[in-house]
JSON list of C-alpha atoms in Angstrom, two decimals:
[
{"chain": "A", "resi": 1, "resn": "GLY", "atom": "CA", "xyz": [-10.74, -15.92, -3.71]},
{"chain": "A", "resi": 2, "resn": "GLU", "atom": "CA", "xyz": [-9.83, -13.02, -5.92]},
{"chain": "A", "resi": 3, "resn": "ASN", "atom": "CA", "xyz": [-7.51, -13.49, -8.90]},
{"chain": "A", "resi": 4, "resn": "VAL", "atom": "CA", "xyz": [-5.93, -10.51, -10.66]},
{"chain": "A", "resi": 5, "resn": "GLU", "atom": "CA", "xyz": [-4.20, -10.82, -14.03]},
{"chain": "A", "resi": 6, "resn": "GLN", "atom": "CA", "xyz": [-1.99, -8.03, -15.38]},
{"chain": "A", "resi": 7, "resn": "HIS", "atom": "CA", "xyz": [-0.64, -7.40, -18.88]},
{"chain": "A", "resi": 8, "resn": "PRO", "atom": "CA", "xyz": [1.83, -6.79, -20.32]},
{"chain": "A", "resi": 9, "resn": "SER", "atom": "CA", "xyz": [4.65, -7.96, -18.08]},
{"chain": "A", "resi": 10, "resn": "THR", "atom": "CA", "xyz": [7.07, -5.57, -19.78]},
{"chain": "A", "resi": 11, "resn": "LEU", "atom": "CA", "xyz": [6.42, -2.41, -21.76]},
{"chain": "A", "resi": 12, "resn": "SER", "atom": "CA", "xyz": [8.87, -0.13, -23.54]},
{"chain": "A", "resi": 13, "resn": "VAL", "atom": "CA", "xyz": [7.79, 3.27, -24.85]},
{"chain": "A", "resi": 14, "resn": "GLN", "atom": "CA", "xyz": [9.56, 6.32, -26.13]},
{"chain": "A", "resi": 15, "resn": "GLU", "atom": "CA", "xyz": [9.55, 9.46, -24.06]},
{"chain": "A", "resi": 16, "resn": "GLY", "atom": "CA", "xyz": [6.41, 11.46, -24.78]},
{"chain": "A", "resi": 17, "resn": "ASP", "atom": "CA", "xyz": [4.35, 8.47, -25.87]},
{"chain": "A", "resi": 18, "resn": "SER", "atom": "CA", "xyz": [1.47, 6.99, -23.89]},
{"chain": "A", "resi": 19, "resn": "ALA", "atom": "CA", "xyz": [1.55, 3.75, -21.91]},
{"chain": "A", "resi": 20, "resn": "VAL", "atom": "CA", "xyz": [-1.39, 1.52, -21.05]},
{"chain": "A", "resi": 21, "resn": "ILE", "atom": "CA", "xyz": [-1.39, -1.34, -18.55]},
{"chain": "A", "resi": 22, "resn": "LYS", "atom": "CA", "xyz": [-4.41, -3.60, -18.23]},
{"chain": "A", "resi": 23, "resn": "CYS", "atom": "CA", "xyz": [-5.73, -5.78, -15.41]},
{"chain": "A", "resi": 24, "resn": "THR", "atom": "CA", "xyz": [-8.65, -8.17, -15.05]},
{"chain": "A", "resi": 25, "resn": "TYR", "atom": "CA", "xyz": [-10.17, -9.45, -11.83]},
{"chain": "A", "resi": 26, "resn": "SER", "atom": "CA", "xyz": [-12.38, -12.40, -11.00]},
{"chain": "A", "resi": 27, "resn": "ASP", "atom": "CA", "xyz": [-14.44, -11.47, -7.94]},
{"chain": "A", "resi": 28, "resn": "SER", "atom": "CA", "xyz": [-17.51, -9.41, -8.82]},
{"chain": "A", "resi": 29, "resn": "ALA", "atom": "CA", "xyz": [-17.63, -8.21, -5.19]},
{"chain": "A", "resi": 30, "resn": "SER", "atom": "CA", "xyz": [-14.35, -6.30, -5.62]},
{"chain": "A", "resi": 31, "resn": "ASN", "atom": "CA", "xyz": [-14.90, -2.55, -5.58]},
{"chain": "A", "resi": 32, "resn": "TYR", "atom": "CA", "xyz": [-11.55, -0.94, -4.81]},
{"chain": "A", "resi": 33, "resn": "PHE", "atom": "CA", "xyz": [-8.75, -0.88, -7.41]},
{"chain": "A", "resi": 34, "resn": "PRO", "atom": "CA", "xyz": [-5.43, 0.80, -6.56]},
{"chain": "A", "resi": 35, "resn": "TRP", "atom": "CA", "xyz": [-2.28, 1.12, -8.64]},
{"chain": "A", "resi": 36, "resn": "TYR", "atom": "CA", "xyz": [1.17, 1.06, -7.03]},
{"chain": "A", "resi": 37, "resn": "LYS", "atom": "CA", "xyz": [4.49, 2.17, -8.52]},
{"chain": "A", "resi": 38, "resn": "GLN", "atom": "CA", "xyz": [7.75, 0.60, -7.42]},
{"chain": "A", "resi": 39, "resn": "GLU", "atom": "CA", "xyz": [10.97, 2.25, -8.48]},
{"chain": "A", "resi": 40, "resn": "LEU", "atom": "CA", "xyz": [14.14, 0.18, -8.54]},
{"chain": "A", "resi": 41, "resn": "GLY", "atom": "CA", "xyz": [15.20, -0.72, -5.02]},
{"chain": "A", "resi": 42, "resn": "LYS", "atom": "CA", "xyz": [12.29, 1.16, -3.46]},
{"chain": "A", "resi": 43, "resn": "ARG", "atom": "CA", "xyz": [9.04, 0.28, -1.75]},
{"chain": "A", "resi": 44, "resn": "PRO", "atom": "CA", "xyz": [5.72, 0.22, -3.64]},
{"chain": "A", "resi": 45, "resn": "GLN", "atom": "CA", "xyz": [3.78, 3.49, -3.38]},
{"chain": "A", "resi": 46, "resn": "LEU", "atom": "CA", "xyz": [0.19, 4.27, -4.30]},
{"chain": "A", "resi": 47, "resn": "ILE", "atom": "CA", "xyz": [-0.15, 6.48, -7.37]},
{"chain": "A", "resi": 48, "resn": "ILE", "atom": "CA", "xyz": [-3.88, 6.36, -8.02]},
{"chain": "A", "resi": 49, "resn": "ASP", "atom": "CA", "xyz": [-6.94, 4.36, -7.04]},
{"chain": "A", "resi": 50, "resn": "ILE", "atom": "CA", "xyz": [-10.54, 4.02, -8.15]},
{"chain": "A", "resi": 51, "resn": "ARG", "atom": "CA", "xyz": [-13.67, 2.78, -6.48]},
{"chain": "A", "resi": 52, "resn": "SER", "atom": "CA", "xyz": [-16.47, 1.04, -8.28]},
{"chain": "A", "resi": 53, "resn": "ASN", "atom": "CA", "xyz": [-18.89, 3.93, -8.08]},
{"chain": "A", "resi": 54, "resn": "VAL", "atom": "CA", "xyz": [-16.88, 5.78, -10.78]},
{"chain": "A", "resi": 55, "resn": "GLY", "atom": "CA", "xyz": [-15.71, 4.75, -14.24]},
{"chain": "A", "resi": 56, "resn": "GLU", "atom": "CA", "xyz": [-12.66, 6.96, -14.61]},
{"chain": "A", "resi": 57, "resn": "LYS", "atom": "CA", "xyz": [-10.31, 9.00, -12.48]},
{"chain": "A", "resi": 58, "resn": "LYS", "atom": "CA", "xyz": [-7.49, 11.32, -13.53]},
{"chain": "A", "resi": 59, "resn": "ASP", "atom": "CA", "xyz": [-4.53, 12.87, -11.78]},
{"chain": "A", "resi": 60, "resn": "GLN", "atom": "CA", "xyz": [-2.39, 14.98, -14.07]},
{"chain": "A", "resi": 61, "resn": "ARG", "atom": "CA", "xyz": [-0.75, 12.56, -16.57]},
{"chain": "A", "resi": 62, "resn": "ILE", "atom": "CA", "xyz": [-2.19, 9.46, -14.95]},
{"chain": "A", "resi": 63, "resn": "ALA", "atom": "CA", "xyz": [-5.68, 8.06, -15.40]},
{"chain": "A", "resi": 64, "resn": "VAL", "atom": "CA", "xyz": [-7.44, 4.86, -14.44]},
{"chain": "A", "resi": 65, "resn": "THR", "atom": "CA", "xyz": [-10.55, 3.44, -16.09]},
{"chain": "A", "resi": 66, "resn": "LEU", "atom": "CA", "xyz": [-12.84, 0.75, -14.74]},
{"chain": "A", "resi": 67, "resn": "ASN", "atom": "CA", "xyz": [-15.30, -1.51, -16.56]},
{"chain": "A", "resi": 68, "resn": "LYS", "atom": "CA", "xyz": [-17.20, -3.45, -13.90]},
{"chain": "A", "resi": 69, "resn": "THR", "atom": "CA", "xyz": [-19.25, -5.39, -16.43]},
{"chain": "A", "resi": 70, "resn": "ALA", "atom": "CA", "xyz": [-16.15, -6.80, -18.08]},
{"chain": "A", "resi": 71, "resn": "LYS", "atom": "CA", "xyz": [-14.22, -6.89, -14.80]},
{"chain": "A", "resi": 72, "resn": "HIS", "atom": "CA", "xyz": [-11.22, -5.04, -16.05]},
{"chain": "A", "resi": 73, "resn": "PHE", "atom": "CA", "xyz": [-9.41, -1.81, -15.26]},
{"chain": "A", "resi": 74, "resn": "SER", "atom": "CA", "xyz": [-6.52, 0.01, -16.88]},
{"chain": "A", "resi": 75, "resn": "LEU", "atom": "CA", "xyz": [-3.79, 2.52, -16.06]},
{"chain": "A", "resi": 76, "resn": "HIS", "atom": "CA", "xyz": [-3.04, 5.17, -18.66]},
{"chain": "A", "resi": 77, "resn": "ILE", "atom": "CA", "xyz": [0.09, 7.31, -18.51]},
{"chain": "A", "resi": 78, "resn": "THR", "atom": "CA", "xyz": [0.33, 10.13, -21.04]},
{"chain": "A", "resi": 79, "resn": "GLU", "atom": "CA", "xyz": [3.41, 12.11, -22.10]},
{"chain": "A", "resi": 80, "resn": "THR", "atom": "CA", "xyz": [5.70, 9.56, -20.48]},
{"chain": "A", "resi": 81, "resn": "GLN", "atom": "CA", "xyz": [8.95, 10.73, -18.92]},
{"chain": "A", "resi": 82, "resn": "PRO", "atom": "CA", "xyz": [12.09, 8.81, -17.91]},
{"chain": "A", "resi": 83, "resn": "GLU", "atom": "CA", "xyz": [11.06, 9.05, -14.25]},
{"chain": "A", "resi": 84, "resn": "ASP", "atom": "CA", "xyz": [7.96, 7.00, -15.09]},
{"chain": "A", "resi": 85, "resn": "SER", "atom": "CA", "xyz": [10.26, 3.99, -15.57]},
{"chain": "A", "resi": 86, "resn": "ALA", "atom": "CA", "xyz": [9.33, 1.55, -12.79]},
{"chain": "A", "resi": 87, "resn": "VAL", "atom": "CA", "xyz": [7.31, -1.56, -12.03]},
{"chain": "A", "resi": 88, "resn": "TYR", "atom": "CA", "xyz": [3.58, -0.94, -11.77]},
{"chain": "A", "resi": 89, "resn": "PHE", "atom": "CA", "xyz": [1.20, -3.19, -9.83]},
{"chain": "A", "resi": 90, "resn": "CYS", "atom": "CA", "xyz": [-2.56, -3.24, -10.03]},
{"chain": "A", "resi": 91, "resn": "ALA", "atom": "CA", "xyz": [-4.64, -4.66, -7.17]},
{"chain": "A", "resi": 92, "resn": "ALA", "atom": "CA", "xyz": [-8.23, -5.38, -6.29]},
{"chain": "A", "resi": 93, "resn": "SER", "atom": "CA", "xyz": [-10.16, -5.63, -3.06]},
{"chain": "A", "resi": 94, "resn": "SER", "atom": "CA", "xyz": [-13.63, -5.91, -1.74]},
{"chain": "A", "resi": 95, "resn": "THR", "atom": "CA", "xyz": [-14.54, -3.54, 1.04]},
{"chain": "A", "resi": 96, "resn": "GLY", "atom": "CA", "xyz": [-15.81, -4.55, 4.41]},
{"chain": "A", "resi": 97, "resn": "THR", "atom": "CA", "xyz": [-14.27, -5.77, 7.62]},
{"chain": "A", "resi": 98, "resn": "ALA", "atom": "CA", "xyz": [-12.31, -8.63, 5.99]},
{"chain": "A", "resi": 99, "resn": "SER", "atom": "CA", "xyz": [-11.03, -6.74, 2.97]},
{"chain": "A", "resi": 100, "resn": "LYS", "atom": "CA", "xyz": [-7.51, -7.29, 1.72]},
{"chain": "A", "resi": 101, "resn": "LEU", "atom": "CA", "xyz": [-5.67, -6.54, -1.52]},
{"chain": "A", "resi": 102, "resn": "THR", "atom": "CA", "xyz": [-4.85, -9.07, -4.22]},
{"chain": "A", "resi": 103, "resn": "PHE", "atom": "CA", "xyz": [-2.06, -7.83, -6.48]},
{"chain": "A", "resi": 104, "resn": "GLY", "atom": "CA", "xyz": [-1.32, -8.44, -10.14]},
{"chain": "A", "resi": 105, "resn": "THR", "atom": "CA", "xyz": [2.09, -9.74, -11.16]},
{"chain": "A", "resi": 106, "resn": "GLY", "atom": "CA", "xyz": [3.43, -6.34, -12.21]},
{"chain": "A", "resi": 107, "resn": "THR", "atom": "CA", "xyz": [4.44, -4.50, -15.39]},
{"chain": "A", "resi": 108, "resn": "ARG", "atom": "CA", "xyz": [7.96, -3.25, -15.91]},
{"chain": "A", "resi": 109, "resn": "LEU", "atom": "CA", "xyz": [7.70, 0.04, -17.81]},
{"chain": "A", "resi": 110, "resn": "GLN", "atom": "CA", "xyz": [10.81, 1.37, -19.53]},
{"chain": "A", "resi": 111, "resn": "VAL", "atom": "CA", "xyz": [10.67, 4.89, -20.98]},
{"chain": "A", "resi": 112, "resn": "THR", "atom": "CA", "xyz": [13.44, 5.40, -23.48]},
{"chain": "A", "resi": 113, "resn": "LEU", "atom": "CA", "xyz": [14.86, 8.73, -24.66]},
{"chain": "B", "resi": 1, "resn": "ASP", "atom": "CA", "xyz": [7.13, 11.71, 9.68]},
{"chain": "B", "resi": 2, "resn": "ALA", "atom": "CA", "xyz": [5.01, 8.71, 10.53]},
{"chain": "B", "resi": 3, "resn": "ASP", "atom": "CA", "xyz": [6.55, 5.71, 8.85]},
{"chain": "B", "resi": 4, "resn": "VAL", "atom": "CA", "xyz": [6.81, 1.95, 8.48]},
{"chain": "B", "resi": 5, "resn": "THR", "atom": "CA", "xyz": [10.21, 0.44, 9.29]},
{"chain": "B", "resi": 6, "resn": "GLN", "atom": "CA", "xyz": [11.62, -3.06, 8.88]},
{"chain": "B", "resi": 7, "resn": "THR", "atom": "CA", "xyz": [14.59, -4.81, 10.43]},
{"chain": "B", "resi": 8, "resn": "PRO", "atom": "CA", "xyz": [16.87, -6.23, 9.25]},
{"chain": "B", "resi": 9, "resn": "ARG", "atom": "CA", "xyz": [17.12, -4.76, 5.75]},
{"chain": "B", "resi": 10, "resn": "ASN", "atom": "CA", "xyz": [19.25, -7.62, 4.49]},
{"chain": "B", "resi": 11, "resn": "ARG", "atom": "CA", "xyz": [19.81, -11.09, 5.88]},
{"chain": "B", "resi": 12, "resn": "ILE", "atom": "CA", "xyz": [21.69, -14.13, 4.69]},
{"chain": "B", "resi": 13, "resn": "THR", "atom": "CA", "xyz": [21.02, -17.36, 6.53]},
{"chain": "B", "resi": 14, "resn": "LYS", "atom": "CA", "xyz": [21.36, -21.10, 6.13]},
{"chain": "B", "resi": 15, "resn": "THR", "atom": "CA", "xyz": [18.76, -23.80, 5.54]},
{"chain": "B", "resi": 16, "resn": "GLY", "atom": "CA", "xyz": [17.09, -24.89, 8.76]},
{"chain": "B", "resi": 17, "resn": "LYS", "atom": "CA", "xyz": [17.77, -21.71, 10.72]},
{"chain": "B", "resi": 18, "resn": "ARG", "atom": "CA", "xyz": [15.01, -19.77, 12.48]},
{"chain": "B", "resi": 19, "resn": "ILE", "atom": "CA", "xyz": [14.62, -16.22, 11.25]},
{"chain": "B", "resi": 20, "resn": "MET", "atom": "CA", "xyz": [12.50, -13.31, 12.50]},
{"chain": "B", "resi": 21, "resn": "LEU", "atom": "CA", "xyz": [11.72, -10.24, 10.46]},
{"chain": "B", "resi": 22, "resn": "GLU", "atom": "CA", "xyz": [10.38, -7.26, 12.37]},
{"chain": "B", "resi": 23, "resn": "CYS", "atom": "CA", "xyz": [8.07, -4.46, 11.37]},
{"chain": "B", "resi": 24, "resn": "SER", "atom": "CA", "xyz": [7.20, -1.31, 13.29]},
{"chain": "B", "resi": 25, "resn": "GLN", "atom": "CA", "xyz": [4.94, 1.59, 12.38]},
{"chain": "B", "resi": 26, "resn": "THR", "atom": "CA", "xyz": [4.28, 5.02, 13.80]},
{"chain": "B", "resi": 27, "resn": "LYS", "atom": "CA", "xyz": [1.19, 5.68, 11.68]},
{"chain": "B", "resi": 28, "resn": "GLY", "atom": "CA", "xyz": [-1.28, 4.57, 14.32]},
{"chain": "B", "resi": 29, "resn": "HIS", "atom": "CA", "xyz": [-2.83, 2.09, 11.90]},
{"chain": "B", "resi": 30, "resn": "ASP", "atom": "CA", "xyz": [-4.66, -0.99, 13.09]},
{"chain": "B", "resi": 31, "resn": "ARG", "atom": "CA", "xyz": [-4.10, -3.10, 9.99]},
{"chain": "B", "resi": 32, "resn": "MET", "atom": "CA", "xyz": [-0.74, -4.67, 9.19]},
{"chain": "B", "resi": 33, "resn": "TYR", "atom": "CA", "xyz": [0.35, -7.06, 6.45]},
{"chain": "B", "resi": 34, "resn": "TRP", "atom": "CA", "xyz": [3.30, -9.19, 5.40]},
{"chain": "B", "resi": 35, "resn": "TYR", "atom": "CA", "xyz": [3.97, -9.72, 1.68]},
{"chain": "B", "resi": 36, "resn": "ARG", "atom": "CA", "xyz": [6.56, -11.62, -0.25]},
{"chain": "B", "resi": 37, "resn": "GLN", "atom": "CA", "xyz": [7.84, -10.33, -3.61]},
{"chain": "B", "resi": 38, "resn": "ASP", "atom": "CA", "xyz": [9.41, -12.63, -6.19]},
{"chain": "B", "resi": 39, "resn": "PRO", "atom": "CA", "xyz": [10.32, -11.65, -9.76]},
{"chain": "B", "resi": 40, "resn": "GLY", "atom": "CA", "xyz": [7.37, -12.19, -12.08]},
{"chain": "B", "resi": 41, "resn": "LEU", "atom": "CA", "xyz": [5.02, -13.13, -9.24]},
{"chain": "B", "resi": 42, "resn": "GLY", "atom": "CA", "xyz": [4.15, -9.73, -7.84]},
{"chain": "B", "resi": 43, "resn": "LEU", "atom": "CA", "xyz": [3.27, -9.21, -4.19]},
{"chain": "B", "resi": 44, "resn": "ARG", "atom": "CA", "xyz": [1.76, -12.19, -2.44]},
{"chain": "B", "resi": 45, "resn": "LEU", "atom": "CA", "xyz": [0.10, -11.95, 0.95]},
{"chain": "B", "resi": 46, "resn": "ILE", "atom": "CA", "xyz": [1.57, -14.14, 3.70]},
{"chain": "B", "resi": 47, "resn": "TYR", "atom": "CA", "xyz": [-0.35, -13.00, 6.81]},
{"chain": "B", "resi": 48, "resn": "TYR", "atom": "CA", "xyz": [-2.41, -10.02, 7.85]},
{"chain": "B", "resi": 49, "resn": "SER", "atom": "CA", "xyz": [-3.70, -8.62, 11.12]},
{"chain": "B", "resi": 50, "resn": "PHE", "atom": "CA", "xyz": [-6.59, -6.24, 11.65]},
{"chain": "B", "resi": 51, "resn": "ASP", "atom": "CA", "xyz": [-5.80, -5.66, 15.32]},
{"chain": "B", "resi": 52, "resn": "VAL", "atom": "CA", "xyz": [-3.69, -7.16, 18.10]},
{"chain": "B", "resi": 53, "resn": "LYS", "atom": "CA", "xyz": [-6.10, -10.03, 18.67]},
{"chain": "B", "resi": 54, "resn": "ASP", "atom": "CA", "xyz": [-6.82, -10.74, 15.00]},
{"chain": "B", "resi": 55, "resn": "ILE", "atom": "CA", "xyz": [-4.38, -12.74, 12.83]},
{"chain": "B", "resi": 56, "resn": "ASN", "atom": "CA", "xyz": [-5.28, -14.17, 9.43]},
{"chain": "B", "resi": 57, "resn": "LYS", "atom": "CA", "xyz": [-3.52, -16.38, 6.92]},
{"chain": "B", "resi": 58, "resn": "GLY", "atom": "CA", "xyz": [-2.92, -15.06, 3.45]},
{"chain": "B", "resi": 59, "resn": "GLU", "atom": "CA", "xyz": [-2.46, -17.01, 0.24]},
{"chain": "B", "resi": 60, "resn": "ILE", "atom": "CA", "xyz": [1.04, -18.36, 1.02]},
{"chain": "B", "resi": 61, "resn": "SER", "atom": "CA", "xyz": [1.24, -18.82, 4.82]},
{"chain": "B", "resi": 62, "resn": "ASP", "atom": "CA", "xyz": [2.81, -22.31, 4.86]},
{"chain": "B", "resi": 63, "resn": "GLY", "atom": "CA", "xyz": [6.28, -22.23, 6.45]},
{"chain": "B", "resi": 64, "resn": "TYR", "atom": "CA", "xyz": [5.66, -18.85, 8.10]},
{"chain": "B", "resi": 65, "resn": "SER", "atom": "CA", "xyz": [4.23, -17.64, 11.40]},
{"chain": "B", "resi": 66, "resn": "VAL", "atom": "CA", "xyz": [3.52, -14.17, 12.77]},
{"chain": "B", "resi": 67, "resn": "SER", "atom": "CA", "xyz": [3.16, -12.34, 16.04]},
{"chain": "B", "resi": 68, "resn": "ARG", "atom": "CA", "xyz": [1.37, -9.05, 16.67]},
{"chain": "B", "resi": 69, "resn": "GLN", "atom": "CA", "xyz": [3.08, -7.86, 19.82]},
{"chain": "B", "resi": 70, "resn": "ALA", "atom": "CA", "xyz": [1.37, -4.48, 19.90]},
{"chain": "B", "resi": 71, "resn": "GLN", "atom": "CA", "xyz": [-0.61, -2.22, 17.60]},
{"chain": "B", "resi": 72, "resn": "ALA", "atom": "CA", "xyz": [2.67, -0.89, 16.22]},
{"chain": "B", "resi": 73, "resn": "LYS", "atom": "CA", "xyz": [4.61, -4.16, 15.85]},
{"chain": "B", "resi": 74, "resn": "PHE", "atom": "CA", "xyz": [4.10, -7.16, 13.58]},
{"chain": "B", "resi": 75, "resn": "SER", "atom": "CA", "xyz": [6.80, -9.84, 13.26]},
{"chain": "B", "resi": 76, "resn": "LEU", "atom": "CA", "xyz": [7.19, -12.58, 10.65]},
{"chain": "B", "resi": 77, "resn": "SER", "atom": "CA", "xyz": [9.04, -15.79, 11.51]},
{"chain": "B", "resi": 78, "resn": "LEU", "atom": "CA", "xyz": [10.46, -18.56, 9.39]},
{"chain": "B", "resi": 79, "resn": "GLU", "atom": "CA", "xyz": [10.75, -21.47, 11.81]},
{"chain": "B", "resi": 80, "resn": "SER", "atom": "CA", "xyz": [13.07, -23.51, 9.59]},
{"chain": "B", "resi": 81, "resn": "ALA", "atom": "CA", "xyz": [14.21, -21.52, 6.57]},
{"chain": "B", "resi": 82, "resn": "ILE", "atom": "CA", "xyz": [14.50, -23.19, 3.16]},
{"chain": "B", "resi": 83, "resn": "PRO", "atom": "CA", "xyz": [16.08, -21.86, -0.07]},
{"chain": "B", "resi": 84, "resn": "ASN", "atom": "CA", "xyz": [12.76, -21.22, -1.83]},
{"chain": "B", "resi": 85, "resn": "GLN", "atom": "CA", "xyz": [11.95, -18.67, 0.88]},
{"chain": "B", "resi": 86, "resn": "THR", "atom": "CA", "xyz": [14.65, -16.48, -0.61]},
{"chain": "B", "resi": 87, "resn": "ALA", "atom": "CA", "xyz": [12.75, -13.31, -1.54]},
{"chain": "B", "resi": 88, "resn": "LEU", "atom": "CA", "xyz": [12.09, -9.66, -0.79]},
{"chain": "B", "resi": 89, "resn": "TYR", "atom": "CA", "xyz": [9.69, -9.27, 2.14]},
{"chain": "B", "resi": 90, "resn": "PHE", "atom": "CA", "xyz": [7.52, -6.22, 2.68]},
{"chain": "B", "resi": 91, "resn": "CYS", "atom": "CA", "xyz": [5.49, -5.16, 5.67]},
{"chain": "B", "resi": 92, "resn": "ALA", "atom": "CA", "xyz": [2.58, -2.79, 5.08]},
{"chain": "B", "resi": 93, "resn": "THR", "atom": "CA", "xyz": [-0.05, -0.95, 7.09]},
{"chain": "B", "resi": 94, "resn": "SER", "atom": "CA", "xyz": [-3.38, 0.58, 6.20]},
{"chain": "B", "resi": 95, "resn": "GLY", "atom": "CA", "xyz": [-5.58, 3.12, 7.86]},
{"chain": "B", "resi": 96, "resn": "ASN", "atom": "CA", "xyz": [-8.63, 3.03, 9.97]},
{"chain": "B", "resi": 97, "resn": "SER", "atom": "CA", "xyz": [-11.40, 4.59, 7.89]},
{"chain": "B", "resi": 98, "resn": "TRP", "atom": "CA", "xyz": [-12.87, 1.13, 7.45]},
{"chain": "B", "resi": 99, "resn": "LYS", "atom": "CA", "xyz": [-14.21, 1.50, 10.99]},
{"chain": "B", "resi": 100, "resn": "THR", "atom": "CA", "xyz": [-16.62, 4.20, 9.87]},
{"chain": "B", "resi": 101, "resn": "SER", "atom": "CA", "xyz": [-17.01, 3.72, 6.13]},
{"chain": "B", "resi": 102, "resn": "GLY", "atom": "CA", "xyz": [-16.18, 0.05, 5.62]},
{"chain": "B", "resi": 103, "resn": "GLY", "atom": "CA", "xyz": [-13.78, 1.17, 2.91]},
{"chain": "B", "resi": 104, "resn": "MET", "atom": "CA", "xyz": [-10.30, 0.00, 1.98]},
{"chain": "B", "resi": 105, "resn": "ASP", "atom": "CA", "xyz": [-7.49, 2.42, 2.67]},
{"chain": "B", "resi": 106, "resn": "GLU", "atom": "CA", "xyz": [-4.16, 3.00, 0.99]},
{"chain": "B", "resi": 107, "resn": "GLN", "atom": "CA", "xyz": [-1.47, 0.59, 2.08]},
{"chain": "B", "resi": 108, "resn": "PHE", "atom": "CA", "xyz": [1.86, 2.04, 3.18]},
{"chain": "B", "resi": 109, "resn": "PHE", "atom": "CA", "xyz": [4.85, -0.22, 2.68]},
{"chain": "B", "resi": 110, "resn": "GLY", "atom": "CA", "xyz": [8.05, -0.55, 4.65]},
{"chain": "B", "resi": 111, "resn": "PRO", "atom": "CA", "xyz": [11.43, -0.46, 2.87]},
{"chain": "B", "resi": 112, "resn": "GLY", "atom": "CA", "xyz": [11.62, -4.24, 2.56]},
{"chain": "B", "resi": 113, "resn": "THR", "atom": "CA", "xyz": [13.89, -7.00, 3.86]},
{"chain": "B", "resi": 114, "resn": "ARG", "atom": "CA", "xyz": [15.96, -8.95, 1.36]},
{"chain": "B", "resi": 115, "resn": "LEU", "atom": "CA", "xyz": [16.30, -12.50, 2.69]},
{"chain": "B", "resi": 116, "resn": "THR", "atom": "CA", "xyz": [18.66, -15.08, 1.21]},
{"chain": "B", "resi": 117, "resn": "VAL", "atom": "CA", "xyz": [18.52, -18.68, 2.39]},
{"chain": "B", "resi": 118, "resn": "LEU", "atom": "CA", "xyz": [21.54, -20.74, 1.38]}
]
């Protein structure tokens, strides 16, 4: 089955700096890669996703890049703000009738003033 | 607003007790999932269901069972709870575009159930 590794487990940045979280996956059939944000005491919520037919996707201060050859994908947050502080999870899935998500172990991002 | 709800939100129980966690959704989604969250381990899939007649084991199904009573309801049971089942449990649903495109849709999570087994 799929295995997703995520690094780092914790990340502290100063407000205004950029943050990068990296994930690798094992199953070459995976072609859907979402990122979820979980604020303290809240449920995970999708912030951005990418499918394998594109290499990069942006949404305001958030971007995701995908390298299918190397089987890794990354989340980039620019101009970080205190409200970006949360736990971020990457995930991977193949498509098709039996598809399901495999999550990484999470990155706790702390944005300091 | 269409939503995913879970009951109870918090539960403390004793070793050996039977526990049921319930999940309901008003999103009209066919697919439902149960995850367990532990610190440092992320979200691990316990069971998932693609429709009322389809139940599948996830990566950590031992010690758990599920029931899909209707499209909108998916329950998780711990037949005989043990302390290492203490965790935060999330239910999730995902949409139906896979029927036409074969794609994977966004998963929508419930608020979670914090379970403590003493």
